[in-house]
XYZ file of C-alpha atoms in Angstrom:
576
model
C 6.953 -6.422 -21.062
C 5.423 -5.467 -24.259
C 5.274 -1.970 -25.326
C 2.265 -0.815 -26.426
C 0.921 2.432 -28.249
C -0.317 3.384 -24.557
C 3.056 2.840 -23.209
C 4.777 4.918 -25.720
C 2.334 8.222 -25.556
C 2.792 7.915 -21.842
C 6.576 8.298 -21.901
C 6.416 11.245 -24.502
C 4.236 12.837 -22.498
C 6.121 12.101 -19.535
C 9.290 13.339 -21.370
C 8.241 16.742 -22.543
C 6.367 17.275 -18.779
C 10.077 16.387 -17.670
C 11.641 18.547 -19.656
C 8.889 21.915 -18.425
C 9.600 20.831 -15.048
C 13.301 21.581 -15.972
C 12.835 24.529 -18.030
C 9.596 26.108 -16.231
C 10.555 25.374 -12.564
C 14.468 26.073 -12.235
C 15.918 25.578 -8.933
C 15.939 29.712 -9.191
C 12.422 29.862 -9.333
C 11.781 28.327 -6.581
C 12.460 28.904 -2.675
C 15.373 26.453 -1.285
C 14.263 24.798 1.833
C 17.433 22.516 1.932
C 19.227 20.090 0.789
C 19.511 16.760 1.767
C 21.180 13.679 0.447
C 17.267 11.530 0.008
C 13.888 13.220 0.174
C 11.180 10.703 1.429
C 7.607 11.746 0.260
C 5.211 10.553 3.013
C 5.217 9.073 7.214
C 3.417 5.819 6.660
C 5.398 2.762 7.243
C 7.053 2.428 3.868
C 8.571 6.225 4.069
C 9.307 6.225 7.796
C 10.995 3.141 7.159
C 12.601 4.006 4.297
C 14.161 6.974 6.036
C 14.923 5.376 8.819
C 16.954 3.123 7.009
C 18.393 5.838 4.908
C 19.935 7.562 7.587
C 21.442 4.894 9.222
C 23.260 4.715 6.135
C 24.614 7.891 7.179
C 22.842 9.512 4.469
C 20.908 13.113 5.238
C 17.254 12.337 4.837
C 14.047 14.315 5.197
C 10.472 12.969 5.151
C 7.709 14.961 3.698
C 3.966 14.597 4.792
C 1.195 16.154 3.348
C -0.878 15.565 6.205
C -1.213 17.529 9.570
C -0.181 14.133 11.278
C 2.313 11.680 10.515
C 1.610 7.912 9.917
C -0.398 7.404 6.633
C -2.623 4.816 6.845
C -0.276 2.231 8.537
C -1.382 4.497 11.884
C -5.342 3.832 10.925
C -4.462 -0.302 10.887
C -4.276 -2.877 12.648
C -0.750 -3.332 11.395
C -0.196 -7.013 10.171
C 3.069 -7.344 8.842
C 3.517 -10.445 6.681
C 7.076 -10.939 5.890
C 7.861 -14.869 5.721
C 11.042 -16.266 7.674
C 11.425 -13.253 10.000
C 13.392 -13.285 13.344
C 10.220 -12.966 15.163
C 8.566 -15.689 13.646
C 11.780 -17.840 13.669
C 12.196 -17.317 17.772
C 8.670 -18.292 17.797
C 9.450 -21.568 16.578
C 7.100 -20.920 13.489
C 8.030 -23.691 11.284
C 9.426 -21.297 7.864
C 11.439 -22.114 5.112
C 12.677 -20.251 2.803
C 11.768 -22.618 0.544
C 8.202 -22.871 1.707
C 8.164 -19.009 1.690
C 9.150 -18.906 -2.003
C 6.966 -22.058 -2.977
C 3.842 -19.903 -1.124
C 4.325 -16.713 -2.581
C 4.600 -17.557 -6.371
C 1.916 -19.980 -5.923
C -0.203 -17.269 -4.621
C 0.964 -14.238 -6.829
C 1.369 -15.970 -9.890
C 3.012 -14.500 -13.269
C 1.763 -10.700 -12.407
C 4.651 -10.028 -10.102
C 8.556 -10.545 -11.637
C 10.095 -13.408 -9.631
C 12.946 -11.263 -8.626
C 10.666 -8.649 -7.403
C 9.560 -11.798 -5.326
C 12.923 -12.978 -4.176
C 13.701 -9.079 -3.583
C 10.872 -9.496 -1.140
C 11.482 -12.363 0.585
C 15.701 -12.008 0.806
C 15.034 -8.286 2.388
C 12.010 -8.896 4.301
C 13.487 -10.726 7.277
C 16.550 -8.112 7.517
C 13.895 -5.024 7.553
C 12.511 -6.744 10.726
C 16.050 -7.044 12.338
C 17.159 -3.634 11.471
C 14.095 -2.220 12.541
C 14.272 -4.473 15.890
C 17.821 -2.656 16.451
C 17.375 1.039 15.347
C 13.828 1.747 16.663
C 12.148 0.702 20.054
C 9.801 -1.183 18.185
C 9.021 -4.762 19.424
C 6.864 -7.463 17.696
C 4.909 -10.294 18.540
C 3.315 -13.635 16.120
C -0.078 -13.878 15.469
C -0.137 -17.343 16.342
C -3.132 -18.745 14.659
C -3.977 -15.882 12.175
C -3.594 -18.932 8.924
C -1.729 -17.687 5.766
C -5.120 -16.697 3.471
C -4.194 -20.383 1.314
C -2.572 -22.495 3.663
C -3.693 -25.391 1.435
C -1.444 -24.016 -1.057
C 2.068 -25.347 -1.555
C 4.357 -23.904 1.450
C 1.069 -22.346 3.356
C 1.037 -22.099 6.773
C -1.992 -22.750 9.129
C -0.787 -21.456 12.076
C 0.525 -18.747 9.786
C 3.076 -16.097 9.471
C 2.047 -12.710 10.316
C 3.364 -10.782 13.628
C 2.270 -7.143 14.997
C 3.869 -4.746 17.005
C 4.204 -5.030 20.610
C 2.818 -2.693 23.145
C 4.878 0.568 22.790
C 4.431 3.491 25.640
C 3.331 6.997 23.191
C 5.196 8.974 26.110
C 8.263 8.517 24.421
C 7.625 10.567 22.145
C 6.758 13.221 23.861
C 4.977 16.597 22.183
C 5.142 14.432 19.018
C 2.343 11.987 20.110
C -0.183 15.194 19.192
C 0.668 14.528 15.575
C 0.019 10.946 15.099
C -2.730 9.815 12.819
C -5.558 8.727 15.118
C -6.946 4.926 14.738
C -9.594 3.537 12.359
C -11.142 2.443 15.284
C -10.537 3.545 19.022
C -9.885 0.822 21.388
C -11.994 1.333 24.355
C -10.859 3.013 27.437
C -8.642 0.993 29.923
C -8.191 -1.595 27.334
C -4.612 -2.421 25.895
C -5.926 -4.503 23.016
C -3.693 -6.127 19.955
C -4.866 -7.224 16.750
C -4.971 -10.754 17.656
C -7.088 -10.155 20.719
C -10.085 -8.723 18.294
C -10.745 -12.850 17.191
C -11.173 -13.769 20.824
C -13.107 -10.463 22.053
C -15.838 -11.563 19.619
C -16.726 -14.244 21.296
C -16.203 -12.639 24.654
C -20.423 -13.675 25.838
C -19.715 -17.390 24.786
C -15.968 -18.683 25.281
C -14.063 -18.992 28.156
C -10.958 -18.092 26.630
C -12.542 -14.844 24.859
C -13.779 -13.521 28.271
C -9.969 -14.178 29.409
C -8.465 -12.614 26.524
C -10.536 -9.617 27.812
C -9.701 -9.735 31.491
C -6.218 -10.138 30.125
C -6.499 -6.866 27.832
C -7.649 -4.806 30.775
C -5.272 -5.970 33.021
C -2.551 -4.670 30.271
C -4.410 -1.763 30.403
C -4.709 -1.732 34.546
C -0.967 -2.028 34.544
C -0.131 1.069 31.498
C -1.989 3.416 33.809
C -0.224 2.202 37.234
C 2.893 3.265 35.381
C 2.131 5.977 34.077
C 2.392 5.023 30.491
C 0.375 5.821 27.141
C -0.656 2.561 25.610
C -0.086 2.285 22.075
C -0.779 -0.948 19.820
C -1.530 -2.254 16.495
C -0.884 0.798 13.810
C -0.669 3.207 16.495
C 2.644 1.504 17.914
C 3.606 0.716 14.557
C 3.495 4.369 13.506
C 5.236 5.773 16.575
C 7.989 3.181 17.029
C 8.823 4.261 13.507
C 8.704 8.117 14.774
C 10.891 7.965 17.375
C 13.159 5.933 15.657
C 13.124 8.653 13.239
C 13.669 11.365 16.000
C 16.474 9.508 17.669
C 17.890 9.485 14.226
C 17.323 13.262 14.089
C 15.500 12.936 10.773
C 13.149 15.712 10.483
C 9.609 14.959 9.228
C 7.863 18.228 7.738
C 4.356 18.036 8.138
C 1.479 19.807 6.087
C 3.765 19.432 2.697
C 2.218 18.156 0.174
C 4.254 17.201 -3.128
C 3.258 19.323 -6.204
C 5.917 17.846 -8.655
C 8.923 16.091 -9.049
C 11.819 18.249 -9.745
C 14.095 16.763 -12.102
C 17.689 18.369 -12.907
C 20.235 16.694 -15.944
C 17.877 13.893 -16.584
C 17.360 12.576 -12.737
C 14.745 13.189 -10.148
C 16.496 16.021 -7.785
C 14.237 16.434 -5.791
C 10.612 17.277 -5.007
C 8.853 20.693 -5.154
C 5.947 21.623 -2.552
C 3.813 24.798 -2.039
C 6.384 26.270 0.117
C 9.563 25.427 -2.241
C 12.009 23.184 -2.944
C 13.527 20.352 -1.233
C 16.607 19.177 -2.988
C 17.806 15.518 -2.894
C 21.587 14.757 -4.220
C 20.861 10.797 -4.174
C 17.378 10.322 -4.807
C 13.668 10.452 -3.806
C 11.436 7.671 -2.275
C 7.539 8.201 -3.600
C 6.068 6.651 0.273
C 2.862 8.454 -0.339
C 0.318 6.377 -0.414
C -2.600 5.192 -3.389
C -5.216 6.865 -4.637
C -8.223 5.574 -3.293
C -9.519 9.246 -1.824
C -9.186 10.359 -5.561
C -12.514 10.198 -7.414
C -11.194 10.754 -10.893
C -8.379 8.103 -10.339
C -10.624 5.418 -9.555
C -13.652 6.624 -12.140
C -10.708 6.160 -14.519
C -9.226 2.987 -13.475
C -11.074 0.657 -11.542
C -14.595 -0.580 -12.280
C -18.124 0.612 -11.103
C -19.406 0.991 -8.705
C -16.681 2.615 -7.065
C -16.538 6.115 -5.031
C -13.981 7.474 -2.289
C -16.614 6.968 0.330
C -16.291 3.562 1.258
C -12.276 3.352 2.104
C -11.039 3.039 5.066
C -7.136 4.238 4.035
C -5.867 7.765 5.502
C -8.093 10.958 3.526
C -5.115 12.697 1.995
C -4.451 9.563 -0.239
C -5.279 11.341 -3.463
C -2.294 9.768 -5.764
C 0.588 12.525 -5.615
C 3.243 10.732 -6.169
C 2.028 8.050 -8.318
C 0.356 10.950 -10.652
C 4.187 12.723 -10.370
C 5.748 9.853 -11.405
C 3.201 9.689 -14.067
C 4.275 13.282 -15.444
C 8.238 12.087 -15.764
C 6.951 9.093 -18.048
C 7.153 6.631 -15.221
C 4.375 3.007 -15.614
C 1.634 2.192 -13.863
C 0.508 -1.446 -13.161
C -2.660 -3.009 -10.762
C -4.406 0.390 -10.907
C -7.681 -1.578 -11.219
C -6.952 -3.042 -8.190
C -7.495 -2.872 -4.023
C -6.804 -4.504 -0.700
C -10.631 -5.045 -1.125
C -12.687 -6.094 1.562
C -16.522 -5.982 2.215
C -17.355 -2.544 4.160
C -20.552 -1.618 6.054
C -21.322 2.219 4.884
C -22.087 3.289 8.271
C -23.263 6.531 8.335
C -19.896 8.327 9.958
C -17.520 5.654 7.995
C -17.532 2.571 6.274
C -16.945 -0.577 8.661
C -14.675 -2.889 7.144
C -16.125 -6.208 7.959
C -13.235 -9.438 8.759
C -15.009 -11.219 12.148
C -18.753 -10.575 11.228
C -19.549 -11.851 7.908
C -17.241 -15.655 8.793
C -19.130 -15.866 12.560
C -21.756 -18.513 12.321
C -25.175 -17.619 12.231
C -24.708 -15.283 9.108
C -24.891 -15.386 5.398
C -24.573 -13.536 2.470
C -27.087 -12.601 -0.324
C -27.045 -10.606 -3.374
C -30.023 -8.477 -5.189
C -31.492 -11.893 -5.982
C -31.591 -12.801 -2.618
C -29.565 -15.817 -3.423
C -25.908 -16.770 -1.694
C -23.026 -16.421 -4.181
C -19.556 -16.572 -2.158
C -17.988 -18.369 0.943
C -18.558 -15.562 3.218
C -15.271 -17.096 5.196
C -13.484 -16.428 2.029
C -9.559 -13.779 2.188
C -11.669 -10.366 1.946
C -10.031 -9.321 -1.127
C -11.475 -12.924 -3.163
C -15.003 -11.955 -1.682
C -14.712 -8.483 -3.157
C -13.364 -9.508 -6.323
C -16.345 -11.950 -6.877
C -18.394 -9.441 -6.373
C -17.004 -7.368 -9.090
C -17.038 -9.885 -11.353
C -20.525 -11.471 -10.865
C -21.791 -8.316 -10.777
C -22.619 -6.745 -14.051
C -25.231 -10.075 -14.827
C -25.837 -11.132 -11.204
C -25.925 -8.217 -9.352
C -24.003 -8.513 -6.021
C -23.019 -4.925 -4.992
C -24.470 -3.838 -2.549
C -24.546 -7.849 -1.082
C -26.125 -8.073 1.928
C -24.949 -10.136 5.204
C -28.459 -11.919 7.190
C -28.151 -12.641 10.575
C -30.576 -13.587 13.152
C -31.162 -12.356 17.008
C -29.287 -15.673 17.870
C -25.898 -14.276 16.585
C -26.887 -10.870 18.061
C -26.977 -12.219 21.564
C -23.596 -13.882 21.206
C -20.862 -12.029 19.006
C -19.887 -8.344 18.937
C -20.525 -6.359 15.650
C -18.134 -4.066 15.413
C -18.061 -2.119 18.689
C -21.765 -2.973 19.583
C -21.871 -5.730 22.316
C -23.934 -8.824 22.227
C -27.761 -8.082 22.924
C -27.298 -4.253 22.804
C -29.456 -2.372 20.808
C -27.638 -1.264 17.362
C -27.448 2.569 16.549
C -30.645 3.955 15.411
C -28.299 5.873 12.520
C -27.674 2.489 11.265
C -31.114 2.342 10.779
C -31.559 5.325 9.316
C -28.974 5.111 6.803
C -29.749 2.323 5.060
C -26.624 0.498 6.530
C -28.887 -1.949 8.927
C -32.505 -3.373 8.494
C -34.193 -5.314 10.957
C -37.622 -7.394 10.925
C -39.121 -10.647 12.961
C -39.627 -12.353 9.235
C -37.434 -13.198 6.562
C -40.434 -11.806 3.797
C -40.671 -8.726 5.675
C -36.957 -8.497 5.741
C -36.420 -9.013 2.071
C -39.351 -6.376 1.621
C -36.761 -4.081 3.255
C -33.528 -4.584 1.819
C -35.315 -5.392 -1.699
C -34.729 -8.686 -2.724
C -37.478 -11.805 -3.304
C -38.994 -12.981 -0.638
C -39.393 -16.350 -1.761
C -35.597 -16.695 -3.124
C -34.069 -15.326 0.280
C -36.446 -18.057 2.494
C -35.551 -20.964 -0.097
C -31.397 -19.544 0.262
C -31.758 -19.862 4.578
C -33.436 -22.832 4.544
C -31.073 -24.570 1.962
C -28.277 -22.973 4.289
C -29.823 -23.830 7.778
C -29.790 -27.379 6.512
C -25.887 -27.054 5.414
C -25.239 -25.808 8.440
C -26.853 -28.243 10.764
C -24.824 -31.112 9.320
C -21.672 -28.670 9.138
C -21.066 -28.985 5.259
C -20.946 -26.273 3.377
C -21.151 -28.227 -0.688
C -22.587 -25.203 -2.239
C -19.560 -23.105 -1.195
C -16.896 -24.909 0.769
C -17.309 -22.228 4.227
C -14.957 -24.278 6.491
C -12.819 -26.552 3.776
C -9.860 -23.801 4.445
C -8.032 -23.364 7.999
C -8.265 -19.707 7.028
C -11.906 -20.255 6.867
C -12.204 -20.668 11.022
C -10.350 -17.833 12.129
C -12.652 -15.550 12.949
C -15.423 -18.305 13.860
C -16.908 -19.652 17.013
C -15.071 -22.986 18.131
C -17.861 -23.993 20.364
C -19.870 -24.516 17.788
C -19.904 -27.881 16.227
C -19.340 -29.857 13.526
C -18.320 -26.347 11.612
C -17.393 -23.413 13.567
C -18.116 -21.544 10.371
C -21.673 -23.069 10.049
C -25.213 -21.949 12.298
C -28.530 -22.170 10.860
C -30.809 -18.716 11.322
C -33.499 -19.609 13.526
C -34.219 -16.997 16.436
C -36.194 -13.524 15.261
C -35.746 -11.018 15.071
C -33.755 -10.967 11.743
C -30.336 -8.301 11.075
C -29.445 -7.558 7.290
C -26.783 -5.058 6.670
C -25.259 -3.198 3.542
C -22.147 -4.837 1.786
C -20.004 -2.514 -0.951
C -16.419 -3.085 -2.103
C -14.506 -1.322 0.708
C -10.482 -1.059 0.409
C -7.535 -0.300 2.981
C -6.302 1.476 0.343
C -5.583 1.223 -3.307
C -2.732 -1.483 -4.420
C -1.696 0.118 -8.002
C 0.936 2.319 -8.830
C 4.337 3.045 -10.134
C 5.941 0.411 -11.543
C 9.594 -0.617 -9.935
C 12.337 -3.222 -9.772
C 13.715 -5.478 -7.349
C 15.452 -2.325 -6.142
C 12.648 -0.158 -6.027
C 13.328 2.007 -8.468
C 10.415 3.029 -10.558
C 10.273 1.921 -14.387
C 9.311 3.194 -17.400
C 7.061 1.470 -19.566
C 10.020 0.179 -21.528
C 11.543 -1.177 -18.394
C 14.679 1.539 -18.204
C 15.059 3.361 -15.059
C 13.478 6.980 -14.175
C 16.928 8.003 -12.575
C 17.124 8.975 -9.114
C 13.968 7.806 -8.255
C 12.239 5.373 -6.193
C 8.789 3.892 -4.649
C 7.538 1.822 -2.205
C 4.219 1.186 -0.206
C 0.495 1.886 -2.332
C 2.310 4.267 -4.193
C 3.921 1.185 -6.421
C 2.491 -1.679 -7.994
C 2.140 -3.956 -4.902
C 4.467 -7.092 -4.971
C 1.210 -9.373 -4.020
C 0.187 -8.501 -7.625
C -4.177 -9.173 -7.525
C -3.779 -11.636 -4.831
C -2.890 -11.380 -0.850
C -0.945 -13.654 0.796
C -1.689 -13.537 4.626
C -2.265 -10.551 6.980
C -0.319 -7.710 6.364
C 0.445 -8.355 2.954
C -0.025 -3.881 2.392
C 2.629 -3.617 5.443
C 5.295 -6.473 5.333
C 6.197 -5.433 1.232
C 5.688 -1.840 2.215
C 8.324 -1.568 5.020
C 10.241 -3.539 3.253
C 10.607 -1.952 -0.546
C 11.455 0.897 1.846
C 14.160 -0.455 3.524
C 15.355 -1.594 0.219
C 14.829 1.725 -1.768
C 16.868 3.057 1.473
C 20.110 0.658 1.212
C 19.841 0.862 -2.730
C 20.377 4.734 -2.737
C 23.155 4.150 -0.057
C 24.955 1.636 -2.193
C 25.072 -1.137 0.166
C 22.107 -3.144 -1.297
C-alpha cells in the first residue's frame, strides 16, 4: 500500500485526537459503567456474532447499540448469507470446492481485496456457520437455485451458494422480541414466507408451482398459529437466533448507547465512551456498527452525485460512528465511494428496492434519453454502478423501468397483486406514471417520445425471438432468477404490447454503505501504513467489505459480516 500525503495527515491527525482522548477524557472523568474483557459496538449480525463468539471463548463481553432495538440492518433483510463450502450447503449436496470457492472469489473481487483477507474469508466462513449452528438455535436452509451473481465465472455456481435462516419461533425470546428491529418489509398476515419463496410468489397468477409455494407459505403459517408460535424468518430469525444465543450466553446488550469516542489508554483502544460513561474493555473492541449511508455529509464527501440518505434501505441510525472513531485514532478508510447498490423505487413512505421487478419479462429500462442502456437482469450493484458511470454524459439517474398492463395482470410489484390498482401516492409522488400511449407516457416521465417508441419496438422485436444482442438479458443463469419460466424462448424476454403503459422512478438505492475501516485477515483495523491500531477491531459495513466493488452472490453484506465477527471474536481470545 502506498502512502500518500493523505495517508500521512490522516494518521497525525488521528495521533494527536488519540492522544486528547487520553489526556482530555481520563478514565476519572468519566462515569464507569463496567468492565468487561471485549466491548462490541452494535446488534447487527457482525456484533451479535462477534460477541457471541467472544463469550464462548469465555471472555466477558458486552454489546452496545445505539438504537432502541437490537438487530442493525441484518433484522431489516432478507438475510442471504453467502459463505462458500458451508455445512449447510455441503449436507445439501451443493457441489463446493474449496478450490472453486477460491477460484470464484478472486475472479470476482479482483486485486482490491488482499488475498489473505480472501482466504481469511473463506477458511473461517464455514466454521462461523458450525459454531453458530451449535451455540444459538439458529437453523439454516440453501437457496437452491438463487445462481452465484457470475456463475459463468471460473468456480461459479448456477444453482448457487447462498442459504437463509430457518423458521425460528420469536417466543423464545420472550419480553426481548419488543426490541427487535422491525422488517423492511412486513410479510403478510398468516404467511410464514422465506426469502426464496419471494421468486415464486411473483408469479403466484401464472405458475403452478408459485401458487403452491403460496399455499405452502400459509400452511407454515396455518401450522405457527396452531402451536402457538411467533413466526420469524429471513432477517427477523436471523436477528433473534443471534439474541437469544446472546441471552443464553448471558451477554448483556445495552440498548439506546450510542458510541461518542474511542477511549484509548497506553497506546491501545480500552474501550469505548458513550453519553452515559465509560465502558472499559481489557482485550479489545469490535467496531459492528454499521456504514454510513444515513449520514449526509459522509456520502456528499465520498461517494458521487446524486446521492442523499433518502433512498437507503439500511437501519436509520447508520450515521458512521465507529468508522468516523476509528477515523479520529488515525485508523484507514478504503471503498468509501462505494454501496451494496441496487435500483430503488422512491416511494413516497420508503424507497423500494427493486430485485424481481425490473428482470420479470414484460419490462425495460430507459434513461433521460428514453433509450435502454443496461441488462435490466444484470447483479443490482453492476446496474447501479452503470448508472453512475454513464451518467454525467448520458444521463441515467433517475432511469426509468416501462412496463405494460400485460405484466400488471401477471406479476406482483412489490406488495401490490396482479391487476390491483397501484397506490394513488405512487402517483402522486412522482414514483409511478401511467398512460394508454407510449408518447403520452414519455410526455410524463420526460423523455422523447420518438426515442422511447423506436427503444420498445427495437426491444419487442428482441424479445419475440428471445435474444437479447443489444444487451445479453438472459446469456447469464443469474439472469433468470427472478423471471417467468413459462415464458418462452427467454424467460427474461416479453415484448410491451397491452395498454395501459406503467413507468416508475429508478435512483441508486443501497442496503447500506460497503466502505470503512480498513483491517487484516484478523480483523483488526489498519492504519494507513498498514501497522495495527492496537486493541482494536471491525467487522460488518463498518470495514472495508471483503467483496471489494464487486458482489459475489446473495448475501455477500451478511456471510463476510458474521464472519469477520467471529474472527475478530477468536482473534481477541487467542485461539484464532
Amino acid at each position: 500500500m502506498s502512502v500518500t500525503r493523505r495517508h500521512l495527515l490522516a494518521a497525525g491527525a488521528g495521533a494527536a485526537v488519540a492522544a486528547g482522548v487520553q489526556q482530555g477524557a481520563s478514565a476519572a472523568d468519566l462515569p464507569p459503567l463496567g468492565t468487561y474483557d471485549v466491548v462490541v459496538i452494535g446488534s447487527g449480525a457482525a456484533g451479535m456474532t462477534a460477541a457471541l463468539t467472544a463469550a464462548k471463548q469465555g471472555l466477558s463481553t458486552v454489546v452496545l447499540e445505539k438504537a432502541p432495538t437490537f438487530g442493525g440492518s441484518a433484522a431489516r433483510s432478507g438475510a442471504g448469507i453467502w459463505i462458500p463450502n458451508n455445512p449447510v450447503l455441503l449436507a445439501a449436496g451443493v457441489p463446493d470446492t474449496p478450490a472453486k470457492a477460491a477460484a470464484y472469489l478472486a475472479a470476482v473481487v479482483g486485486p482490491d481485496v488482499p488475498a489473505a483477507r480472501q482466504r481469511a474469508f473463506l477458511t473461517h466462513g464455514p466454521a462461523m456457520i458450525s459454531f453458530v449452528l451449535a451455540n444459538s438455535p439458529l437453523r439454516f436452509r440453501w437457496m437452491e437455485g438463487y445462481s452465484d451473481y457470475y456463475p459463468e465465472l471460473p468456480g461459479g455456481l448456477p444453482n448457487g451458494r447462498s442459504i437463509e435462516p430457518d423458521q425460528f419461533d420469536g417466543k423464545l425470546l420472550g419480553a426481548e422480541l419488543a426490541h427487535l428491529n422491525p422488517p423492511y418489509l412486513d410479510v403478510p398476515a398468516g404467511l410464514v414466507v422465506f426469502s426464496a419463496d419471494y421468486k415464486w410468489l411473483a408469479l403466484s397468477a401464472v405458475s403452478l408451482k408459485g401458487a403452491a409455494v403460496a399455499a405452502e407459505c400459509l400452511a407454515r403459517g396455518t401450522k405457527a398459529a396452531l402451536l402457538g408460535q411467533t413466526p420469524l424468518t429471513m432477517g427477523q430469525s436471523l436477528a433473534a437466533g443471534l439474541r437469544k444465543g446472546l441471552l443464553d450466553a448471558h451477554v448483556p446488550v445495552r440498548l439506546n448507547t450510542p458510541l461518542t469516542e474511542l477511549y484509548v489508554e497506553n497506546g491501545t483502544v480500552a474501550g469505548a465512551v458513550t453519553p452515559g460513561g465509560l465502558y472499559r474493555a481489557r482485550r479489545g473492541v469490535i467496531v459492528g456498527s454499521g456504514g454510513f449511508e444515513h449520514n449526509a455529509a459522509m456520502r456528499a464527501q465520498y461517494q458521487r452525485q446524486p446521492i442523499g440518505t433518502e433512498w437507503t434501505v439500511g437501519a436509520k441510525e447508520n450515521t458512521g460512528d465507529g468508522i468516523r472513531a476509528g477515523q479520529r485514532l488515525g485508523a484507514d478508510v478504503a471503498l468509501m465511494d462505494d454501496a451494496w447498490w441496487g435500483p430503488a423505487i422512491p416511494l413516497p413512505d420508503e424507497p423500494y428496492f427493486c430485485l424481481a421487478e425490473r428482470t420479470l419479462p414484460g419490462g425495460l429500462v430507459v434513461n433521460a434519453a428514453g433509450r435502454r442502456f443496461v441488462n435490466e437482469a444484470a447483479p443490482y450493484s453492476d446496474v447501479v454502478h452503470t448508472m453512475y458511470d454513464r451518467n454525467p454524459t448520458d444521463p441515467d439517474i433517475p432511469a426509468w423501468l416501462i412496463v405494460d398492463q400485460n405484466y400488471r395482470n401477471r406479476y406482483l410489484f412489490r406488495d401490490i397483486a396482479p391487476t390491483f390498482v397501484l397506490p394513488a401516492d405512487w402517483y402522486g409522488s412522482g414514483a409511478a406514471h401511467k398512460a394508454w400511449t407510449f408518447d403520452a407516457l414519455a410526455s410524463s416521465i420526460g423523455v422523447p417520445a420518438a426515442a422511447l417508441r423506436t427503444t420498445v419496438d427495437r426491444f419487442n422485436s428482441l424479445a419475440l425471438k428471445g435474444d437479447d444482442t443489444d444487451f445479453g438479458r438472459g446469456d447469464s443463469a443469474y439472469d433468470h432468477y427472478y423471471t417467468d419460466p413459462s415464458v418462452l424462448p427467454n424467460s427474461c424476454l416479453a415484448p410491451l404490447w397491452l395498454p395501459p403503459y406503467y413507468a416508475f422512478r429508478l435512483v441508486p438505492g443501497d442496503l447500506g454503505t460497503k466502505g470503512g475501516l480498513v483491517t487484516d485477515a484478523r480483523a483488526r483495523v489498519l492504519r494507513p501504513d498498514g501497522s495495527v491500531v492496537p486493541g482494536l477491531y471491525a467487522a460488518g459495513n463498518a470495514s472495508a467489505a471483503v467483496m471489494g466493488h464487486s458482489y459475489a452472490g446473495a448475501g455477500s453484506t451478511i456471510g463476510p459480516a458474521m464472519t469477520f465477527g467471529y474472527v475478530a471474536g477468536r482473534d481477541i481470545a487467542g485461539v484464532l
